[in-house]
Amino acid sequence: MIPPDHPRYRSLEVRERMAWFAREGVVSPEGLAAHGRGEAFDYLLGERSTESALLAARTAAALLLSARHPVISVNGNTAALAGREIRDLQKATRAVVEVNLFHRTPERLDKVTRLLEGHGVAVLEGEEERLIPVSHDRGWSHRDGAVAADVILVPLEDGDRAEALVTLGKKVIAIDLNPLSRTARAATLTIVDEVTRAIPAITRAAGNLSRGEGEKLISQLNNSYFLQAALDEMAARLTHALD
Ligand code: ATP
Ligand code: MG
């Protein structure tokens, strides 16, 4: 039991949740390590959404709302952390939600799908094929899933697949706390923020974005700006950490 007045309560509570989902087989053991890398970058960001991350989330909402076939690709960590948040974003954008796992087994696929459905998410099910050109199991997709998307949101993505999706001509929106990762650099747009803050920020923006503002945000999109802004935030905090 974590005391609610512990200064690191939120972080410890999330860790406890992730450990529980790992025991349940929703999160892979490797997913716990990936979570730890995310935590380290979040510490450097100050565990808050920066101005530039909020602007990136607003741009993400514009891309999703303007899409012909928006898709949200969900892995085990994202499902464990943000099931409800994904439901709300799906409602706001009418996106298709597809489960996509690096450590893929039929049992895990089923567990992640049921967890999302328990939160009210409509999950794409049925036959899948290896339709995305990567040499690992993130290559599986339904015909109406990632492979059919024109805009795809990939929280906690793998660099290989992010690159492959861009090569297939898709607009790829990544959520990744590490602005240096291959995913963050390959994506069309990267939101450098924690997934449980970034997804609600996209949903909120989708609820109050005019068509005109959306078009302007898309025409101004420059991912290097968002990555550099995140690096600048982290660098400033490191430089003045002991002030
Ligand atoms: P890449 O494959 O893009 O080069 P990587 O191999 O370093 O990246 P992965 O293990 O593929 O990283 O994925 C984990 C990524 O997800 C890390 O970059 C980590 O910072 C990020 N991450 C982990 N947890 C969260 C979270 N809760 N919110 C946002 N990002 C997160
Ligand atoms: Mg990787």
PDB file of N, CA and C and ligand atoms in Angstrom, residues 14 18 30-42 75 77-78 81 102 138 155-163 175-186 191-198, ligand 1:
ATOM      1  N   VAL A  14       1.548   4.180 -10.385  1.00  0.00           N
ATOM      2  CA  VAL A  14       1.574   3.702 -11.771  1.00  0.00           C
ATOM      3  C   VAL A  14       2.463   2.460 -11.876  1.00  0.00           C
ATOM      4  N   MET A  18       1.457  -1.157 -13.289  1.00  0.00           N
ATOM      5  CA  MET A  18       2.174  -1.826 -14.376  1.00  0.00           C
ATOM      6  C   MET A  18       2.650  -3.217 -13.946  1.00  0.00           C
ATOM      7  N   GLU A  30       9.375  -7.052 -20.837  1.00  0.00           N
ATOM      8  CA  GLU A  30      10.165  -6.039 -21.563  1.00  0.00           C
ATOM      9  C   GLU A  30       9.448  -4.680 -21.530  1.00  0.00           C
ATOM     10  N   GLY A  31       8.116  -4.723 -21.482  1.00  0.00           N
ATOM     11  CA  GLY A  31       7.334  -3.487 -21.418  1.00  0.00           C
ATOM     12  C   GLY A  31       7.629  -2.711 -20.139  1.00  0.00           C
ATOM     13  N   LEU A  32       7.944  -3.439 -19.057  1.00  0.00           N
ATOM     14  CA  LEU A  32       8.287  -2.759 -17.798  1.00  0.00           C
ATOM     15  C   LEU A  32       9.592  -1.976 -17.955  1.00  0.00           C
ATOM     16  N   ALA A  33      10.539  -2.562 -18.684  1.00  0.00           N
ATOM     17  CA  ALA A  33      11.806  -1.859 -18.915  1.00  0.00           C
ATOM     18  C   ALA A  33      11.557  -0.605 -19.764  1.00  0.00           C
ATOM     19  N   ALA A  34      10.708  -0.741 -20.778  1.00  0.00           N
ATOM     20  CA  ALA A  34      10.389   0.412 -21.638  1.00  0.00           C
ATOM     21  C   ALA A  34       9.721   1.512 -20.821  1.00  0.00           C
ATOM     22  N   HIS A  35       8.889   1.118 -19.869  1.00  0.00           N
ATOM     23  CA  HIS A  35       8.224   2.096 -19.006  1.00  0.00           C
ATOM     24  C   HIS A  35       9.270   2.873 -18.195  1.00  0.00           C
ATOM     25  N   GLY A  36      10.266   2.143 -17.695  1.00  0.00           N
ATOM     26  CA  GLY A  36      11.320   2.793 -16.917  1.00  0.00           C
ATOM     27  C   GLY A  36      12.084   3.833 -17.735  1.00  0.00           C
ATOM     28  N   ARG A  37      12.352   3.503 -19.003  1.00  0.00           N
ATOM     29  CA  ARG A  37      13.027   4.503 -19.839  1.00  0.00           C
ATOM     30  C   ARG A  37      12.140   5.746 -19.989  1.00  0.00           C
ATOM     31  N   GLY A  38      10.853   5.525 -20.158  1.00  0.00           N
ATOM     32  CA  GLY A  38       9.933   6.657 -20.261  1.00  0.00           C
ATOM     33  C   GLY A  38       9.949   7.497 -18.999  1.00  0.00           C
ATOM     34  N   GLU A  39       9.923   6.836 -17.838  1.00  0.00           N
ATOM     35  CA  GLU A  39       9.944   7.574 -16.549  1.00  0.00           C
ATOM     36  C   GLU A  39      11.159   8.480 -16.451  1.00  0.00           C
ATOM     37  N   ALA A  40      12.306   7.982 -16.904  1.00  0.00           N
ATOM     38  CA  ALA A  40      13.542   8.771 -16.789  1.00  0.00           C
ATOM     39  C   ALA A  40      13.410  10.059 -17.601  1.00  0.00           C
ATOM     40  N   PHE A  41      12.889   9.932 -18.825  1.00  0.00           N
ATOM     41  CA  PHE A  41      12.724  11.143 -19.642  1.00  0.00           C
ATOM     42  C   PHE A  41      11.645  12.057 -19.055  1.00  0.00           C
ATOM     43  N   ASP A  42      10.618  11.459 -18.437  1.00  0.00           N
ATOM     44  CA  ASP A  42       9.571  12.298 -17.854  1.00  0.00           C
ATOM     45  C   ASP A  42      10.118  13.121 -16.686  1.00  0.00           C
ATOM     46  N   ASN A  75      -0.561  -0.781 -27.875  1.00  0.00           N
ATOM     47  CA  ASN A  75       0.222  -1.919 -27.367  1.00  0.00           C
ATOM     48  C   ASN A  75      -0.145  -2.191 -25.906  1.00  0.00           C
ATOM     49  N   ASN A  77       1.487  -1.736 -22.954  1.00  0.00           N
ATOM     50  CA  ASN A  77       1.692  -0.642 -21.994  1.00  0.00           C
ATOM     51  C   ASN A  77       0.613   0.425 -22.129  1.00  0.00           C
ATOM     52  N   THR A  78       0.292   0.788 -23.358  1.00  0.00           N
ATOM     53  CA  THR A  78      -0.705   1.846 -23.562  1.00  0.00           C
ATOM     54  C   THR A  78      -2.066   1.403 -23.036  1.00  0.00           C
ATOM     55  N   LEU A  81      -2.058   1.578 -19.261  1.00  0.00           N
ATOM     56  CA  LEU A  81      -1.977   2.936 -18.706  1.00  0.00           C
ATOM     57  C   LEU A  81      -3.201   3.780 -19.039  1.00  0.00           C
ATOM     58  N   PHE A 102       4.506  -6.112 -29.945  1.00  0.00           N
ATOM     59  CA  PHE A 102       5.847  -6.583 -30.311  1.00  0.00           C
ATOM     60  C   PHE A 102       6.018  -8.021 -29.811  1.00  0.00           C
ATOM     61  N   ARG A 138       5.327  -6.778 -34.996  1.00  0.00           N
ATOM     62  CA  ARG A 138       4.551  -5.542 -35.142  1.00  0.00           C
ATOM     63  C   ARG A 138       4.105  -5.365 -36.595  1.00  0.00           C
ATOM     64  N   PRO A 155       1.088   5.455 -29.958  1.00  0.00           N
ATOM     65  CA  PRO A 155       1.712   5.707 -28.658  1.00  0.00           C
ATOM     66  C   PRO A 155       2.713   4.587 -28.375  1.00  0.00           C
ATOM     67  N   LEU A 156       3.888   4.916 -27.909  1.00  0.00           N
ATOM     68  CA  LEU A 156       4.909   3.942 -27.512  1.00  0.00           C
ATOM     69  C   LEU A 156       5.231   2.972 -28.651  1.00  0.00           C
ATOM     70  N   GLU A 157       5.636   3.524 -29.743  1.00  0.00           N
ATOM     71  CA  GLU A 157       5.888   2.732 -30.946  1.00  0.00           C
ATOM     72  C   GLU A 157       7.321   2.235 -30.983  1.00  0.00           C
ATOM     73  N   ASP A 158       7.543   1.257 -31.856  1.00  0.00           N
ATOM     74  CA  ASP A 158       8.893   0.812 -32.152  1.00  0.00           C
ATOM     75  C   ASP A 158       9.402   1.556 -33.383  1.00  0.00           C
ATOM     76  N   GLY A 159      10.688   1.915 -33.347  1.00  0.00           N
ATOM     77  CA  GLY A 159      11.261   2.725 -34.418  1.00  0.00           C
ATOM     78  C   GLY A 159      11.108   2.109 -35.803  1.00  0.00           C
ATOM     79  N   ASP A 160      11.299   0.788 -35.890  1.00  0.00           N
ATOM     80  CA  ASP A 160      11.209   0.120 -37.202  1.00  0.00           C
ATOM     81  C   ASP A 160       9.856   0.331 -37.841  1.00  0.00           C
ATOM     82  N   ARG A 161       8.819   0.112 -37.039  1.00  0.00           N
ATOM     83  CA  ARG A 161       7.484   0.197 -37.636  1.00  0.00           C
ATOM     84  C   ARG A 161       7.114   1.645 -37.933  1.00  0.00           C
ATOM     85  N   ALA A 162       7.544   2.566 -37.082  1.00  0.00           N
ATOM     86  CA  ALA A 162       7.273   3.983 -37.371  1.00  0.00           C
ATOM     87  C   ALA A 162       7.858   4.338 -38.743  1.00  0.00           C
ATOM     88  N   GLU A 163       9.095   3.911 -38.983  1.00  0.00           N
ATOM     89  CA  GLU A 163       9.729   4.190 -40.286  1.00  0.00           C
ATOM     90  C   GLU A 163       8.957   3.515 -41.413  1.00  0.00           C
ATOM     91  N   ILE A 175       3.623   9.230 -29.764  1.00  0.00           N
ATOM     92  CA  ILE A 175       3.719   9.782 -28.404  1.00  0.00           C
ATOM     93  C   ILE A 175       4.925   9.104 -27.795  1.00  0.00           C
ATOM     94  N   ASP A 176       5.952   9.857 -27.467  1.00  0.00           N
ATOM     95  CA  ASP A 176       7.198   9.246 -26.994  1.00  0.00           C
ATOM     96  C   ASP A 176       7.947  10.255 -26.130  1.00  0.00           C
ATOM     97  N   LEU A 177       8.232   9.861 -24.891  1.00  0.00           N
ATOM     98  CA  LEU A 177       8.936  10.771 -23.982  1.00  0.00           C
ATOM     99  C   LEU A 177      10.397  10.961 -24.356  1.00  0.00           C
ATOM    100  N   ASN A 178      10.914  10.088 -25.208  1.00  0.00           N
ATOM    101  CA  ASN A 178      12.320  10.215 -25.620  1.00  0.00           C
ATOM    102  C   ASN A 178      12.403  10.912 -26.979  1.00  0.00           C
ATOM    103  N   PRO A 179      12.791  12.203 -26.985  1.00  0.00           N
ATOM    104  CA  PRO A 179      12.829  12.919 -28.262  1.00  0.00           C
ATOM    105  C   PRO A 179      13.963  12.454 -29.172  1.00  0.00           C
ATOM    106  N   LEU A 180      14.851  11.589 -28.632  1.00  0.00           N
ATOM    107  CA  LEU A 180      15.977  11.096 -29.435  1.00  0.00           C
ATOM    108  C   LEU A 180      15.703   9.730 -30.056  1.00  0.00           C
ATOM    109  N   SER A 181      14.590   9.088 -29.719  1.00  0.00           N
ATOM    110  CA  SER A 181      14.348   7.732 -30.217  1.00  0.00           C
ATOM    111  C   SER A 181      14.140   7.739 -31.727  1.00  0.00           C
ATOM    112  N   ARG A 182      14.325   6.582 -32.347  1.00  0.00           N
ATOM    113  CA  ARG A 182      14.097   6.475 -33.801  1.00  0.00           C
ATOM    114  C   ARG A 182      12.631   6.780 -34.097  1.00  0.00           C
ATOM    115  N   THR A 183      11.733   6.329 -33.207  1.00  0.00           N
ATOM    116  CA  THR A 183      10.309   6.610 -33.405  1.00  0.00           C
ATOM    117  C   THR A 183      10.064   8.110 -33.457  1.00  0.00           C
ATOM    118  N   ALA A 184      10.600   8.816 -32.454  1.00  0.00           N
ATOM    119  CA  ALA A 184      10.356  10.264 -32.368  1.00  0.00           C
ATOM    120  C   ALA A 184      10.881  10.973 -33.605  1.00  0.00           C
ATOM    121  N   ARG A 185      12.008  10.485 -34.130  1.00  0.00           N
ATOM    122  CA  ARG A 185      12.625  11.161 -35.278  1.00  0.00           C
ATOM    123  C   ARG A 185      11.986  10.765 -36.593  1.00  0.00           C
ATOM    124  N   ALA A 186      11.469   9.538 -36.662  1.00  0.00           N
ATOM    125  CA  ALA A 186      10.878   9.083 -37.939  1.00  0.00           C
ATOM    126  C   ALA A 186       9.464   9.620 -38.131  1.00  0.00           C
ATOM    127  N   ILE A 191       4.591  13.818 -30.190  1.00  0.00           N
ATOM    128  CA  ILE A 191       4.192  14.498 -28.961  1.00  0.00           C
ATOM    129  C   ILE A 191       5.124  13.972 -27.870  1.00  0.00           C
ATOM    130  N   VAL A 192       6.038  14.817 -27.417  1.00  0.00           N
ATOM    131  CA  VAL A 192       6.967  14.384 -26.366  1.00  0.00           C
ATOM    132  C   VAL A 192       6.282  14.642 -25.036  1.00  0.00           C
ATOM    133  N   ASP A 193       5.547  13.639 -24.585  1.00  0.00           N
ATOM    134  CA  ASP A 193       4.765  13.770 -23.356  1.00  0.00           C
ATOM    135  C   ASP A 193       4.391  12.370 -22.894  1.00  0.00           C
ATOM    136  N   GLU A 194       3.994  12.274 -21.644  1.00  0.00           N
ATOM    137  CA  GLU A 194       3.583  10.981 -21.094  1.00  0.00           C
ATOM    138  C   GLU A 194       2.217  10.615 -21.681  1.00  0.00           C
ATOM    139  N   VAL A 195       2.038   9.330 -21.948  1.00  0.00           N
ATOM    140  CA  VAL A 195       0.860   8.914 -22.713  1.00  0.00           C
ATOM    141  C   VAL A 195      -0.465   9.271 -22.020  1.00  0.00           C
ATOM    142  N   THR A 196      -0.517   9.202 -20.690  1.00  0.00           N
ATOM    143  CA  THR A 196      -1.784   9.509 -20.004  1.00  0.00           C
ATOM    144  C   THR A 196      -2.056  11.010 -19.947  1.00  0.00           C
ATOM    145  N   ARG A 197      -1.053  11.832 -20.228  1.00  0.00           N
ATOM    146  CA  ARG A 197      -1.306  13.279 -20.368  1.00  0.00           C
ATOM    147  C   ARG A 197      -1.565  13.629 -21.832  1.00  0.00           C
ATOM    148  N   ALA A 198      -0.830  12.962 -22.742  1.00  0.00           N
ATOM    149  CA  ALA A 198      -0.909  13.335 -24.165  1.00  0.00           C
ATOM    150  C   ALA A 198      -2.259  12.953 -24.777  1.00  0.00           C
TER     151      ALA A 198
HETATM  152  P1  ATP B   1      13.020   3.268 -30.897  1.00  0.00           P
HETATM  153  O1  ATP B   1      12.622   1.868 -31.260  1.00  0.00           O
HETATM  154  O2  ATP B   1      12.058   4.293 -31.328  1.00  0.00           O
HETATM  155  O3  ATP B   1      14.440   3.631 -31.249  1.00  0.00           O
HETATM  156  P2  ATP B   1      13.528   2.441 -28.190  1.00  0.00           P
HETATM  157  O4  ATP B   1      13.896   1.087 -28.750  1.00  0.00           O
HETATM  158  O5  ATP B   1      14.547   3.217 -27.449  1.00  0.00           O
HETATM  159  O6  ATP B   1      12.964   3.376 -29.320  1.00  0.00           O
HETATM  160  P3  ATP B   1      11.182   1.165 -27.255  1.00  0.00           P
HETATM  161  O7  ATP B   1      11.567   0.146 -26.247  1.00  0.00           O
HETATM  162  O8  ATP B   1      10.923   0.739 -28.644  1.00  0.00           O
HETATM  163  O9  ATP B   1      12.277   2.326 -27.253  1.00  0.00           O
HETATM  164  O10 ATP B   1       9.890   1.945 -26.730  1.00  0.00           O
HETATM  165  C1  ATP B   1       9.872   2.598 -25.507  1.00  0.00           C
HETATM  166  C2  ATP B   1       9.743   4.074 -25.752  1.00  0.00           C
HETATM  167  O11 ATP B   1       8.542   4.538 -25.174  1.00  0.00           O
HETATM  168  C3  ATP B   1      10.877   4.846 -25.106  1.00  0.00           C
HETATM  169  O12 ATP B   1      11.358   5.822 -25.976  1.00  0.00           O
HETATM  170  C4  ATP B   1      10.237   5.514 -23.884  1.00  0.00           C
HETATM  171  O13 ATP B   1      10.805   6.778 -23.641  1.00  0.00           O
HETATM  172  C5  ATP B   1       8.790   5.659 -24.320  1.00  0.00           C
HETATM  173  N1  ATP B   1       7.822   5.564 -23.217  1.00  0.00           N
HETATM  174  C6  ATP B   1       7.748   4.604 -22.268  1.00  0.00           C
HETATM  175  N2  ATP B   1       6.708   4.816 -21.436  1.00  0.00           N
HETATM  176  C7  ATP B   1       6.091   5.941 -21.880  1.00  0.00           C
HETATM  177  C8  ATP B   1       4.939   6.667 -21.459  1.00  0.00           C
HETATM  178  N3  ATP B   1       4.211   6.265 -20.409  1.00  0.00           N
HETATM  179  N4  ATP B   1       4.579   7.765 -22.171  1.00  0.00           N
HETATM  180  C9  ATP B   1       5.298   8.162 -23.237  1.00  0.00           C
HETATM  181  N5  ATP B   1       6.401   7.523 -23.694  1.00  0.00           N
HETATM  182  C10 ATP B   1       6.802   6.422 -23.027  1.00  0.00           C
END
